[in-house]
XYZ file of C-alpha atoms in Angstrom:
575
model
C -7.005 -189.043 -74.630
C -4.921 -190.790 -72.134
C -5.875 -190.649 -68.671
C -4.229 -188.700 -66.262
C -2.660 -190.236 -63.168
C -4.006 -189.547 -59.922
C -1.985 -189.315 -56.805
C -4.018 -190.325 -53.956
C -3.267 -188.714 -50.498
C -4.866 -189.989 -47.930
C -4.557 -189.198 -44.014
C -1.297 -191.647 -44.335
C 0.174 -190.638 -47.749
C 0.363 -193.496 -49.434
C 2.522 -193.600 -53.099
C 3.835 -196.890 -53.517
C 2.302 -197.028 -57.447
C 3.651 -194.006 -58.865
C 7.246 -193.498 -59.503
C 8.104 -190.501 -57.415
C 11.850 -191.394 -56.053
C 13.871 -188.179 -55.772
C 14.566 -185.981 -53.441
C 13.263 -182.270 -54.160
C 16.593 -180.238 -54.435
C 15.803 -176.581 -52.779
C 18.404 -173.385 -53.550
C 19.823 -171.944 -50.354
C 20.125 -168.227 -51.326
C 16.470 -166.533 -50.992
C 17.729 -163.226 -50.702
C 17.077 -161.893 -53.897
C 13.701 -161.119 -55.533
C 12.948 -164.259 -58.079
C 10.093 -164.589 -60.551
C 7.057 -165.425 -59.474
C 5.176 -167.213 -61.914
C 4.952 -167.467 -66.105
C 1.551 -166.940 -65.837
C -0.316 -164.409 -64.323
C -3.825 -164.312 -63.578
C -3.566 -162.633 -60.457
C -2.770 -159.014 -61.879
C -4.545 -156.122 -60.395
C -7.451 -154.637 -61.833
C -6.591 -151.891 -64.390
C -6.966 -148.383 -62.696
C -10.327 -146.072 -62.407
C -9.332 -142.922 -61.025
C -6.806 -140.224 -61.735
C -6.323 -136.579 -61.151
C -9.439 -134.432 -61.232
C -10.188 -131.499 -63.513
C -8.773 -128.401 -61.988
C -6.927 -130.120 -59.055
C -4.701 -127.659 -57.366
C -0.729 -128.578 -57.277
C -1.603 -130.011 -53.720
C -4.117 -131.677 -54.868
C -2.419 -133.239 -57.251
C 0.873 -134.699 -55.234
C -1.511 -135.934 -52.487
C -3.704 -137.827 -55.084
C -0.435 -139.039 -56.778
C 0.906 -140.090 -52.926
C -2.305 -142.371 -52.850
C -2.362 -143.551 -56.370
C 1.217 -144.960 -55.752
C -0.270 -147.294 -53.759
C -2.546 -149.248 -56.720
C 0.702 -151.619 -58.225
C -1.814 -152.106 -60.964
C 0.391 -151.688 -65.074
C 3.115 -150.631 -63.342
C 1.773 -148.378 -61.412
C -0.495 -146.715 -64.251
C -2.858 -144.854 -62.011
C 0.088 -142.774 -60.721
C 1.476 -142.553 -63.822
C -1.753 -140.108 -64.559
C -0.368 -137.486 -62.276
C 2.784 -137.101 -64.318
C 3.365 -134.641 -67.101
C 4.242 -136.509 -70.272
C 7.894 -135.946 -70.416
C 8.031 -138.077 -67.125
C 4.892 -140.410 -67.249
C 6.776 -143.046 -69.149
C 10.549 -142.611 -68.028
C 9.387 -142.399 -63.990
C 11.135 -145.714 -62.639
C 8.673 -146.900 -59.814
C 11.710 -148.403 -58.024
C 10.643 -151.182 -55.185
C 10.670 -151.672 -52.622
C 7.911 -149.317 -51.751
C 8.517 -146.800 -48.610
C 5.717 -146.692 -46.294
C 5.504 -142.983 -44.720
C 3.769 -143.032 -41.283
C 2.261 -139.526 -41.914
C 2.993 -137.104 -44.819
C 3.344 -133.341 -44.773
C 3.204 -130.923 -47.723
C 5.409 -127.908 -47.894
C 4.762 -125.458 -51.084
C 7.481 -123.697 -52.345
C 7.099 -119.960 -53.667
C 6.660 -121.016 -57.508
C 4.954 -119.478 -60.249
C 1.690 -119.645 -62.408
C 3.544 -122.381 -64.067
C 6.196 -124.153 -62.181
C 6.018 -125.409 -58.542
C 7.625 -127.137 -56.135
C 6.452 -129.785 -53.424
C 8.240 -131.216 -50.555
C 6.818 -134.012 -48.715
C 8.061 -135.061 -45.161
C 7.828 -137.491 -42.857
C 8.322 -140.222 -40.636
C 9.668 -143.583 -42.872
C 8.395 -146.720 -40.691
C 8.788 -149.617 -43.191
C 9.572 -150.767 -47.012
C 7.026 -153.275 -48.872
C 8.617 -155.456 -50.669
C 7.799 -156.692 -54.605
C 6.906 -160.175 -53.082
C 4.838 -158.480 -50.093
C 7.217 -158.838 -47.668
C 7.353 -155.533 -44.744
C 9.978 -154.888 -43.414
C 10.245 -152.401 -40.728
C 12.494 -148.942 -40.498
C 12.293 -146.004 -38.941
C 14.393 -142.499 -40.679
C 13.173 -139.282 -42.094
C 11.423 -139.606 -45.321
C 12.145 -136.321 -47.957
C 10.964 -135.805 -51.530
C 10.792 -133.146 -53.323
C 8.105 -132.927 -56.483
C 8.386 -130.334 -58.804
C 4.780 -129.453 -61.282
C 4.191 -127.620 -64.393
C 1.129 -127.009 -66.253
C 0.040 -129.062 -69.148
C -2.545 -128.573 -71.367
C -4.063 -126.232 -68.817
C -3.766 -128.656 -65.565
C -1.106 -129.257 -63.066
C 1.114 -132.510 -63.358
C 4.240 -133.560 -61.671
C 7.297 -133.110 -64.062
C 10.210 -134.200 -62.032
C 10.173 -136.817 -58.483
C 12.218 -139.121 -57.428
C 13.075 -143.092 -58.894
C 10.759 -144.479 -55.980
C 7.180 -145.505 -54.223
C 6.369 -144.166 -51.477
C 3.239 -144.728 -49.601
C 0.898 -143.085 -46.716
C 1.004 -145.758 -43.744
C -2.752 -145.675 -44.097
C -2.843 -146.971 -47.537
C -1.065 -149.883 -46.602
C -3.835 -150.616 -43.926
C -6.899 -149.822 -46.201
C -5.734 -150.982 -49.702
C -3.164 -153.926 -48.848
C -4.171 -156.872 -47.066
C -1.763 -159.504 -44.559
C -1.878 -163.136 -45.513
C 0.403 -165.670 -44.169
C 2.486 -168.373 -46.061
C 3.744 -171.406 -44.510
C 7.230 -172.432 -44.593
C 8.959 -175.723 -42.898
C 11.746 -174.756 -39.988
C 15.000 -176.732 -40.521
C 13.391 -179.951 -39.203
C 10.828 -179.800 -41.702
C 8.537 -180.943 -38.806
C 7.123 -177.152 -38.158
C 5.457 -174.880 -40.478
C 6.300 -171.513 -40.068
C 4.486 -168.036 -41.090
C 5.854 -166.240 -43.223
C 3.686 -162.826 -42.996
C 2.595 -160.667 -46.972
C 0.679 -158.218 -48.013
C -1.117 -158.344 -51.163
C -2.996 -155.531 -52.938
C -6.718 -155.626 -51.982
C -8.091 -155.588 -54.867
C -6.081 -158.104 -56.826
C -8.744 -160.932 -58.561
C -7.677 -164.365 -57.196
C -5.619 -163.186 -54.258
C -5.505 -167.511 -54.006
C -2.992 -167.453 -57.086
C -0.594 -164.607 -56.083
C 0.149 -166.356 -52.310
C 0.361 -169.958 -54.539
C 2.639 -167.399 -56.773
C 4.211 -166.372 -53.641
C 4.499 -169.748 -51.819
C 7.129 -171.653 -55.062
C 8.668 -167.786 -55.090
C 9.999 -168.653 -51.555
C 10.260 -167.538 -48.188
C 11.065 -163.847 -47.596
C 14.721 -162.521 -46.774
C 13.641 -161.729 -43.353
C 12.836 -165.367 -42.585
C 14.828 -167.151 -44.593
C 17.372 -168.309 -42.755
C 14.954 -169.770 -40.067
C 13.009 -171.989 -43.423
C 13.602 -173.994 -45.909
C 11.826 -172.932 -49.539
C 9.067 -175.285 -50.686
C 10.058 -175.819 -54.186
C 12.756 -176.478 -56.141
C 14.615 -173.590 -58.250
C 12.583 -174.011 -61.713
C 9.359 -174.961 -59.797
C 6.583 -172.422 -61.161
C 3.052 -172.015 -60.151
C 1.278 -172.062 -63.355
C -2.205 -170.664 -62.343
C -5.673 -172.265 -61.248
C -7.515 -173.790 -63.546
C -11.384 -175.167 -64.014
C -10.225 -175.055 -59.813
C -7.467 -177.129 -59.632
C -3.924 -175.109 -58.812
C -1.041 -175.960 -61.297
C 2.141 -176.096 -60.254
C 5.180 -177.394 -62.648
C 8.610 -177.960 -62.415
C 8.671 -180.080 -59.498
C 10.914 -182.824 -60.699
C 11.070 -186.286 -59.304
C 9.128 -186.316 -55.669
C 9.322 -188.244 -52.997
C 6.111 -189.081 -50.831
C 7.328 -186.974 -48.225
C 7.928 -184.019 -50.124
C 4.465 -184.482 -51.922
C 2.995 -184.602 -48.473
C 4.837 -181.876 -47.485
C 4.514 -179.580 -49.945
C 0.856 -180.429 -50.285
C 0.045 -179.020 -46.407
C 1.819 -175.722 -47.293
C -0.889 -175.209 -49.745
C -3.685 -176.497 -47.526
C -2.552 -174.464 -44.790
C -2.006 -171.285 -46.709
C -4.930 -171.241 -48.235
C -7.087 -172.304 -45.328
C -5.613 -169.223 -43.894
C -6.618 -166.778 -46.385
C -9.838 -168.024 -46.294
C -10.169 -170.371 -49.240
C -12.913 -172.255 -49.331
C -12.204 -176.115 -49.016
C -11.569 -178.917 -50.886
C -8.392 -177.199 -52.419
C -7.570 -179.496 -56.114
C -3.636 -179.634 -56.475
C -1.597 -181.082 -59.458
C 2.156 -181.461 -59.406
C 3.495 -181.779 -62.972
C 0.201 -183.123 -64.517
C -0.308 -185.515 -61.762
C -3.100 -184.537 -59.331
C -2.559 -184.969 -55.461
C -5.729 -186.144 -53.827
C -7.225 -187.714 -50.819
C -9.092 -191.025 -51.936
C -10.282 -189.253 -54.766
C -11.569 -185.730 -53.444
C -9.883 -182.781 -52.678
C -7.713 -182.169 -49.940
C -8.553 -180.025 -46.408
C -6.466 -179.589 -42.972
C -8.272 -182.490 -42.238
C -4.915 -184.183 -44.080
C -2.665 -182.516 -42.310
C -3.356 -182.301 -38.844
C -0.046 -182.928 -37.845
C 1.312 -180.042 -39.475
C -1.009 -177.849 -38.060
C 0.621 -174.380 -37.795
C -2.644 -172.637 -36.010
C -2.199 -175.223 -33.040
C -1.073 -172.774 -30.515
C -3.592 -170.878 -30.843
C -6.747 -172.866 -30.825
C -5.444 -176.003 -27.762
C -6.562 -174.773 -23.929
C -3.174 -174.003 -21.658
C -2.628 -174.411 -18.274
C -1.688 -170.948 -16.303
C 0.727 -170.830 -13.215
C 1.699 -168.420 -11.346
C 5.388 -167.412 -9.488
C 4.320 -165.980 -6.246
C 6.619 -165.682 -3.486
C 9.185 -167.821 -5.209
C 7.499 -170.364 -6.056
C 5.926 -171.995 -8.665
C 2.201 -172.423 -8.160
C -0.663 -174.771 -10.040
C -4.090 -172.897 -10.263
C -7.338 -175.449 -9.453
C -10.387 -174.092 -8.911
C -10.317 -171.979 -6.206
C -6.377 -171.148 -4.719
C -3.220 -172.221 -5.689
C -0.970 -175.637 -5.032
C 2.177 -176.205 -5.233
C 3.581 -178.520 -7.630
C 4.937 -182.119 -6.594
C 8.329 -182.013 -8.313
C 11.427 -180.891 -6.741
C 11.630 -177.410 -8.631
C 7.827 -177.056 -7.373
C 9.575 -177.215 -3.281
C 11.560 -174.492 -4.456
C 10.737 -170.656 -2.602
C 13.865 -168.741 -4.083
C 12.787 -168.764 -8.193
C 13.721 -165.925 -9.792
C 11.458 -167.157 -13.105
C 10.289 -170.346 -14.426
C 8.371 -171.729 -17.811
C 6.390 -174.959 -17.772
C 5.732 -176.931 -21.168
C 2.751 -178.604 -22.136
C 4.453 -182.004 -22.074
C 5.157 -181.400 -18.638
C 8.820 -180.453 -18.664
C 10.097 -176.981 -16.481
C 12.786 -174.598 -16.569
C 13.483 -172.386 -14.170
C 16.315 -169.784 -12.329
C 17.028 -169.890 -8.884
C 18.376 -167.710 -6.870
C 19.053 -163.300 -7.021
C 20.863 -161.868 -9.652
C 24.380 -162.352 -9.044
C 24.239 -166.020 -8.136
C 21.826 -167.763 -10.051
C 21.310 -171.346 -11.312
C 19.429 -172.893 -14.091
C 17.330 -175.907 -13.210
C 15.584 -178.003 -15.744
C 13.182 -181.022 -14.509
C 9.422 -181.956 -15.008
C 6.211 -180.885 -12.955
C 6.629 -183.883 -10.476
C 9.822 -185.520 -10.872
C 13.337 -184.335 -9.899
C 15.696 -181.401 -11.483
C 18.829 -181.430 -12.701
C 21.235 -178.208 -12.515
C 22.221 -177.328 -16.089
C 24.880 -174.206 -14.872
C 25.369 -170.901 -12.812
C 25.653 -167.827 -14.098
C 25.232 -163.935 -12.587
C 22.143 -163.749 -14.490
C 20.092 -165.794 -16.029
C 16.827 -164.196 -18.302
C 13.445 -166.064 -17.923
C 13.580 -168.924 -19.614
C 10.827 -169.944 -22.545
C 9.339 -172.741 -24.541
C 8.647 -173.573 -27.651
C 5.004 -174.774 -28.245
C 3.956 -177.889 -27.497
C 7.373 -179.687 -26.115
C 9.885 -177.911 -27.958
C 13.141 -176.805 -26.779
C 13.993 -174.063 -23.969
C 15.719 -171.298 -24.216
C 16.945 -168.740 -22.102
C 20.213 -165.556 -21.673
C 23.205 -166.426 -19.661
C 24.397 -163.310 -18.521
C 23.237 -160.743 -20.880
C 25.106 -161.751 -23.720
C 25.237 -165.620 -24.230
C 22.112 -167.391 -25.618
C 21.330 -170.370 -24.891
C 18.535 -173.610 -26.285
C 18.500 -176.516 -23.810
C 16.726 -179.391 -25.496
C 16.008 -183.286 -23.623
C 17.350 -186.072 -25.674
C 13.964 -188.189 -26.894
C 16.785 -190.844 -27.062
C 18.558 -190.380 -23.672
C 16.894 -188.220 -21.558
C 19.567 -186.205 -21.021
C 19.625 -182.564 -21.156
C 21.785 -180.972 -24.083
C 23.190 -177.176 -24.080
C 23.295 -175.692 -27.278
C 24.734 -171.928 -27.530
C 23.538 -169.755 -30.200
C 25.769 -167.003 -31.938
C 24.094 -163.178 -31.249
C 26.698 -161.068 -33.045
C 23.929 -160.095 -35.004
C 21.820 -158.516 -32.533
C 22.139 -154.871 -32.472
C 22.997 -152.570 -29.322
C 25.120 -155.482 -27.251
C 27.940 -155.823 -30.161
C 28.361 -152.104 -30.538
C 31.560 -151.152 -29.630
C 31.918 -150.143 -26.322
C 28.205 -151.297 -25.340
C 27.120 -152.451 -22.023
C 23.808 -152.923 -23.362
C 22.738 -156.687 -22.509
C 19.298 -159.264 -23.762
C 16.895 -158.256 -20.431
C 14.587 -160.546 -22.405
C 14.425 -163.123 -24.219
C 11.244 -165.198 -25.347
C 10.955 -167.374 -28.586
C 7.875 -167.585 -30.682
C 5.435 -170.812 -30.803
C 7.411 -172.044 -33.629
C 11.016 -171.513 -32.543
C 11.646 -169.130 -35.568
C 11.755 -166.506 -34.075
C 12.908 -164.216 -30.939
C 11.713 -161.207 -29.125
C 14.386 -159.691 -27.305
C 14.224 -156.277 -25.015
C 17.246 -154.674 -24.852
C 18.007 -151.414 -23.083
C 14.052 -151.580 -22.349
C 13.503 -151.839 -26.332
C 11.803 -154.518 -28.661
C 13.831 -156.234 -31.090
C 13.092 -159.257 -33.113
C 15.129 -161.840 -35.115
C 15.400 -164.982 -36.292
C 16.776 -168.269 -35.330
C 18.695 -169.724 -38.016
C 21.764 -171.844 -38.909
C 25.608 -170.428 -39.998
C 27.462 -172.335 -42.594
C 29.134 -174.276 -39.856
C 25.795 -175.539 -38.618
C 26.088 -173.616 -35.374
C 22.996 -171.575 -34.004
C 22.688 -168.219 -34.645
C 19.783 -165.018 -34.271
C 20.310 -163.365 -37.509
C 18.037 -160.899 -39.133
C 16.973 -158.648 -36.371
C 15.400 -155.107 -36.384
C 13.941 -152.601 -33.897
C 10.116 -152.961 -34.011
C 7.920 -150.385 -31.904
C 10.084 -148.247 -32.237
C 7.945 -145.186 -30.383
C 7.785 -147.624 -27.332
C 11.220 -147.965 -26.892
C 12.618 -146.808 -23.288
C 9.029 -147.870 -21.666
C 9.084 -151.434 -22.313
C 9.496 -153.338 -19.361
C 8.369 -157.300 -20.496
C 7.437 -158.951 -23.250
C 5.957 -162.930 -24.182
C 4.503 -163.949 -27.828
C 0.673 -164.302 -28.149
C -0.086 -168.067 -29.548
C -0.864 -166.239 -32.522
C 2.634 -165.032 -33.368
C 2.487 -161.624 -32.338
C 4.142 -159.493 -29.579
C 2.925 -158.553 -26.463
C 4.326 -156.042 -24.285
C 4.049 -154.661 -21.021
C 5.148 -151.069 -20.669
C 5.688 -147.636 -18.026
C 3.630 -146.115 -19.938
C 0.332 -144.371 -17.719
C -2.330 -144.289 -20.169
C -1.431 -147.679 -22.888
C 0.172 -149.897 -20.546
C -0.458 -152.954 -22.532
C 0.284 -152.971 -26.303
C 0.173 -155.992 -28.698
C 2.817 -155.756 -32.265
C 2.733 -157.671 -35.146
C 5.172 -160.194 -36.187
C 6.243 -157.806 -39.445
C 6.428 -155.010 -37.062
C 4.007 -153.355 -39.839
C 1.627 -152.134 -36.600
C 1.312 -151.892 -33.102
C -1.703 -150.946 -30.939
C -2.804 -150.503 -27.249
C -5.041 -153.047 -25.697
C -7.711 -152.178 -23.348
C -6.845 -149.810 -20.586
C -9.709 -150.808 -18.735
C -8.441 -151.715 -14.684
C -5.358 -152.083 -15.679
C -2.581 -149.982 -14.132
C 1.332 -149.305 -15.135
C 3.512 -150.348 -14.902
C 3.194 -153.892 -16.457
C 5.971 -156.223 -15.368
C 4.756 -159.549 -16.051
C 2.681 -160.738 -19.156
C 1.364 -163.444 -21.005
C -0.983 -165.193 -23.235
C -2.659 -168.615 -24.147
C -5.503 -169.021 -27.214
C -8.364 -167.653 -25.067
C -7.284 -164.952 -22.726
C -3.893 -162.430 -21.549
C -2.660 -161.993 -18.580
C -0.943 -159.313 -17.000
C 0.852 -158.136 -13.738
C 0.406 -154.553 -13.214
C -0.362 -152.492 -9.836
C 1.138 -155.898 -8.026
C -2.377 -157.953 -9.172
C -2.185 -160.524 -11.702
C -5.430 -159.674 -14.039
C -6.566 -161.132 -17.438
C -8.878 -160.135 -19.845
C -10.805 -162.062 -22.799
C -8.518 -162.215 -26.312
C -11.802 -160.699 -28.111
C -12.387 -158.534 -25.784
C -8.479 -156.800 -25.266
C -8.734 -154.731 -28.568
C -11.774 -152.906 -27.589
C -12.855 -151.330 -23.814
C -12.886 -154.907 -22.474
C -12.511 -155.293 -18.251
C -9.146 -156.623 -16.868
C -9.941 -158.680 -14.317
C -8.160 -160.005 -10.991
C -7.380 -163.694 -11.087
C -9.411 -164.686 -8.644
C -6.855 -167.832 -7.151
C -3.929 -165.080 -6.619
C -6.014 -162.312 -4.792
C -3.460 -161.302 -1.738
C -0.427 -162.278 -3.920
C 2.118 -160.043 -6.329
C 1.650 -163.007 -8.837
C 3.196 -163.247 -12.756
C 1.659 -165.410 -14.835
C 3.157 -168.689 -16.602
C 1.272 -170.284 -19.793
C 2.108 -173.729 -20.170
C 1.456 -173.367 -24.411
């Protein structure tokens, strides 16, 4: 038997013996659903339950609700709850609607025949390649049953799948892929759900992963495969993946830490054995661990220590051990800042001056500043992780990334188009971007607008220019109380509100959920808030106060900052 070639990747890939020249070619349209794999050993278990013996019409539509939720044959274990005329013919359409709460309403019938409607609330769609997607409209459907063989069964529904919110949460569960940003220097999460009790929940994200990113990302990411690139299955532990063409090193290396990362994040136990067209990718032999990729470390933000500051008075304030300091640079003399951000390289952005006449600044901690423009308004400008661009609102309506030239120095203005963002291009609208923070990554924007949460994406129009594209309302029960909003380090939302008893709330990226965060000494309304890997802070009752990250979710103590007692202080997190 010949032996097979080995690919050796070590912590500086290395592929000088084996002939892998070409570029990877990657399609540009990831809209549309595309196969997953040509071989699936990820498919659900086959289906245990169905309708008990003597189930009353209610009964039966509410078991049928939650049996939608098993994708297993095509949805067989709904499929029991049909009569026959309908059990084969029923088109379980995706995506799948996810109902926040359903009612039942029973229509006058007979001993025969009856009618079901179910209402309610529709919050999202699932879907076929796990993607949520968020929404918010009334949700109708109207079942009607007949007896068969003795026992009630649906005989006519709708073509679709619809969902209880609550089976989402106890039968699905949310995994994240990684996908490179247009650099291809930043991996980005791409958030799924996959059916809980799928065997080898490790194939269907490497199934997921070649599928490409999801249309609500996409335009942020590049895919990580070429177009007939198939992910064959795992085998004796190695994962299979074919179709790849001629590689590259790069793109081995690249592709090779979307794995990793993936599943390291899902929980995979390490070494993970990969093999690209028959040719196995390895690290001096073994198996390969994040340990490879370091640099592409998409977790970063949320595991490196950040510096806090505070804006007090004005002015931009370090935090030692005990009170406050100023800092050295020119921007840190300053007394009339309306908002500031400070990077982790160093590097600060801030807005002088009261709405109405305001200027942009952009230095570093201790050296000078240089005025980028004016404007009436300016909103408070943000970050990327770890010495990324800034970006920031002129004005309500014109976006804005200001990024220092590694070559130059110099400070370059880059405008991004928002004609996609809802409310401020309606006709007629006033509405303008209050907020605007981006997200660790730079793929992606929260934005509050008329005091509500919207989030997009950051990608690229045909013409190259900048552009948020792909936005939609998340939170949507919060909107009108939301007065501030930052990104946790570990990509979701978090939001200060007017809201008495849940001032604080925390969303995912998805928008699948939201939840309130301890209400322990914390009062409303929160103006200010932010976050670094270990702990949140919040302004709220004119105290600056943080509490634990482990400790938010639960009945955990906010805290006053000890350093800012006596001031009205909002917090900055140098991430």
């Amino acid at each position: 038997m010949p032996a097979r070639r080995r690919v050796l990747l070590p912590a500086v890939l290395t592929l000088s013996a084996v002939g892998l020249t070409a570029c990877v070619t990657v399609p540009t349209n990831q809209s549309a659903p595309v196969p997953l794999r040509t071989f699936d050993a990820a498919t659900p278990t086959a289906p245990t339950a169905g309708p008990a013996a003597g189930a009353d019409p209610a009964d039966i539509v509410k078991g049928f609700y939650a049996a939608a939720a098993n994708p297993a044959g095509n949805h067989a274990e709904a499929r029991t709850y049909l009569a026959s005329s309908v059990a084969e013919s029923w088109r379980a359409s995706t995506p799948t609607t996810i109902v926040e709460r359903m009612t039942y309403t029973t229509e006058v019938g007979s001993d025969s025949e009856i009618s079901i409607t179910a209402t309610g609330t529709a919050v999202g769609e699932l879907a076929v390649n796990g993607a949520y997607h968020p929404m918010y409209e009334a949700y109708e459907a109207t079942l009607e049953l007949v007896r068969e063989h003795g026992e009630w069964r649906v005989a006519a529904l709708p073509d679709e799948v619809a969902i209880e919110q609550t089976e989402l949460r106890n039968r699905y569960q949310p995994h994240e892929l990684y996908f490179y940003d247009q650099s291809g220097r930043r991996l980005v999460a791409d958030r799924r759900w996959v059916y809980t009790e799928n065997r080898d929940v490790d194939e269907k994200l490497m199934s997921m992963l070649v599928g490409g990113p999801a249309a609500g990302i996409s335009a942020a990411v590049v895919p990580a495969a070429p177009d007939p690139a198939v992910f064959v299955g795992r085998r004796s532990g190695e994962y299979l993946f074919e179709g790849f063409g001629a590689l590259d090193e790069a793109s081995v290396r690249a592709f090779a830490a979307q794995v990793v990362w993936t599943l390291s994040a899902a929980n995979v136990q390490a070494p993970y054995h990969i093999t690209i067209d028959g040719v196995p990718i390895t690290t001096n032999g073994a198996g390969l661990t994040t340990d490879d990729f370091v640099d592409y470390n998409p977790r970063l933000a949320n595991t490196r220590n950040a510096r806090l500051f505070v804006l007090a008075g004005g002015q931009i304030l370090g935090l030692d051990e005990n009170s406050t300091e100023a800092l050295p640079g020119q921007i840190g003399g300053m007394t009339t800042l309306a908002s500031a951000d400070v990077s982790s390289t160093g590097d600060l952005v801030a807005v002088d001056g009261q709405p109405g006449a305001q200027r942009l600044l952009m230095g570093t901690e201790a050296g000078p500043a240089e005025e980028i423009e004016a404007a009436e308004t300016f909103t408070a400008p943000s970050f990327v992780f770890s010495g990324g661009p800034a970006w920031t609102v002129a004005d309500g309506r014109r976006i804005m990334r200001l990024t220092r030239s590694s070559a130059t120095g110099k400070i370059v203005v880059n405008e991004a188009d928002g004609r996609g963002i809802p409310l401020i291009n309606d006709p007629g609208s006033t509405a303008q971007i209050e907020e605007f923070r981006i997200s660790p990554s730079g793929a992606r924007v929260a934005m509050l607008i008329d005091n509500r949460l919207f989030i997009g994406v950051i990608g690229q129009l045909e013409s190259g220019n900048l552009a948020v594209v792909d936005v939609y309302e998340a939170a949507h029960e919060l909107g009108g109380h939301i007065d501030t909003l930052d990104w946790l380090p570990s990509n979701q939302v978090l939001l200060g509100t007017s809201l008495p008893a849940q001032p604080v709330w925390q969303v995912e990226m998805d928008g699948s959920a939201k939840f309130a965060l301890s209400t322990n000494n914390i009062a409303a309304p929160v103006t200010e808030v932010a976050a670094s890997s270990t702990s949140i802070f919040a302004t709220g009752g004119d105290r600056l106060r943080s509490i634990p990250r482990n400790e938010a979710t639960g009945n955990g103590l906010w805290v006053e900052v000890d350093q800012t007692r006596g001031l009205r202080a909002e917090p900055i997190v140098a991430n």
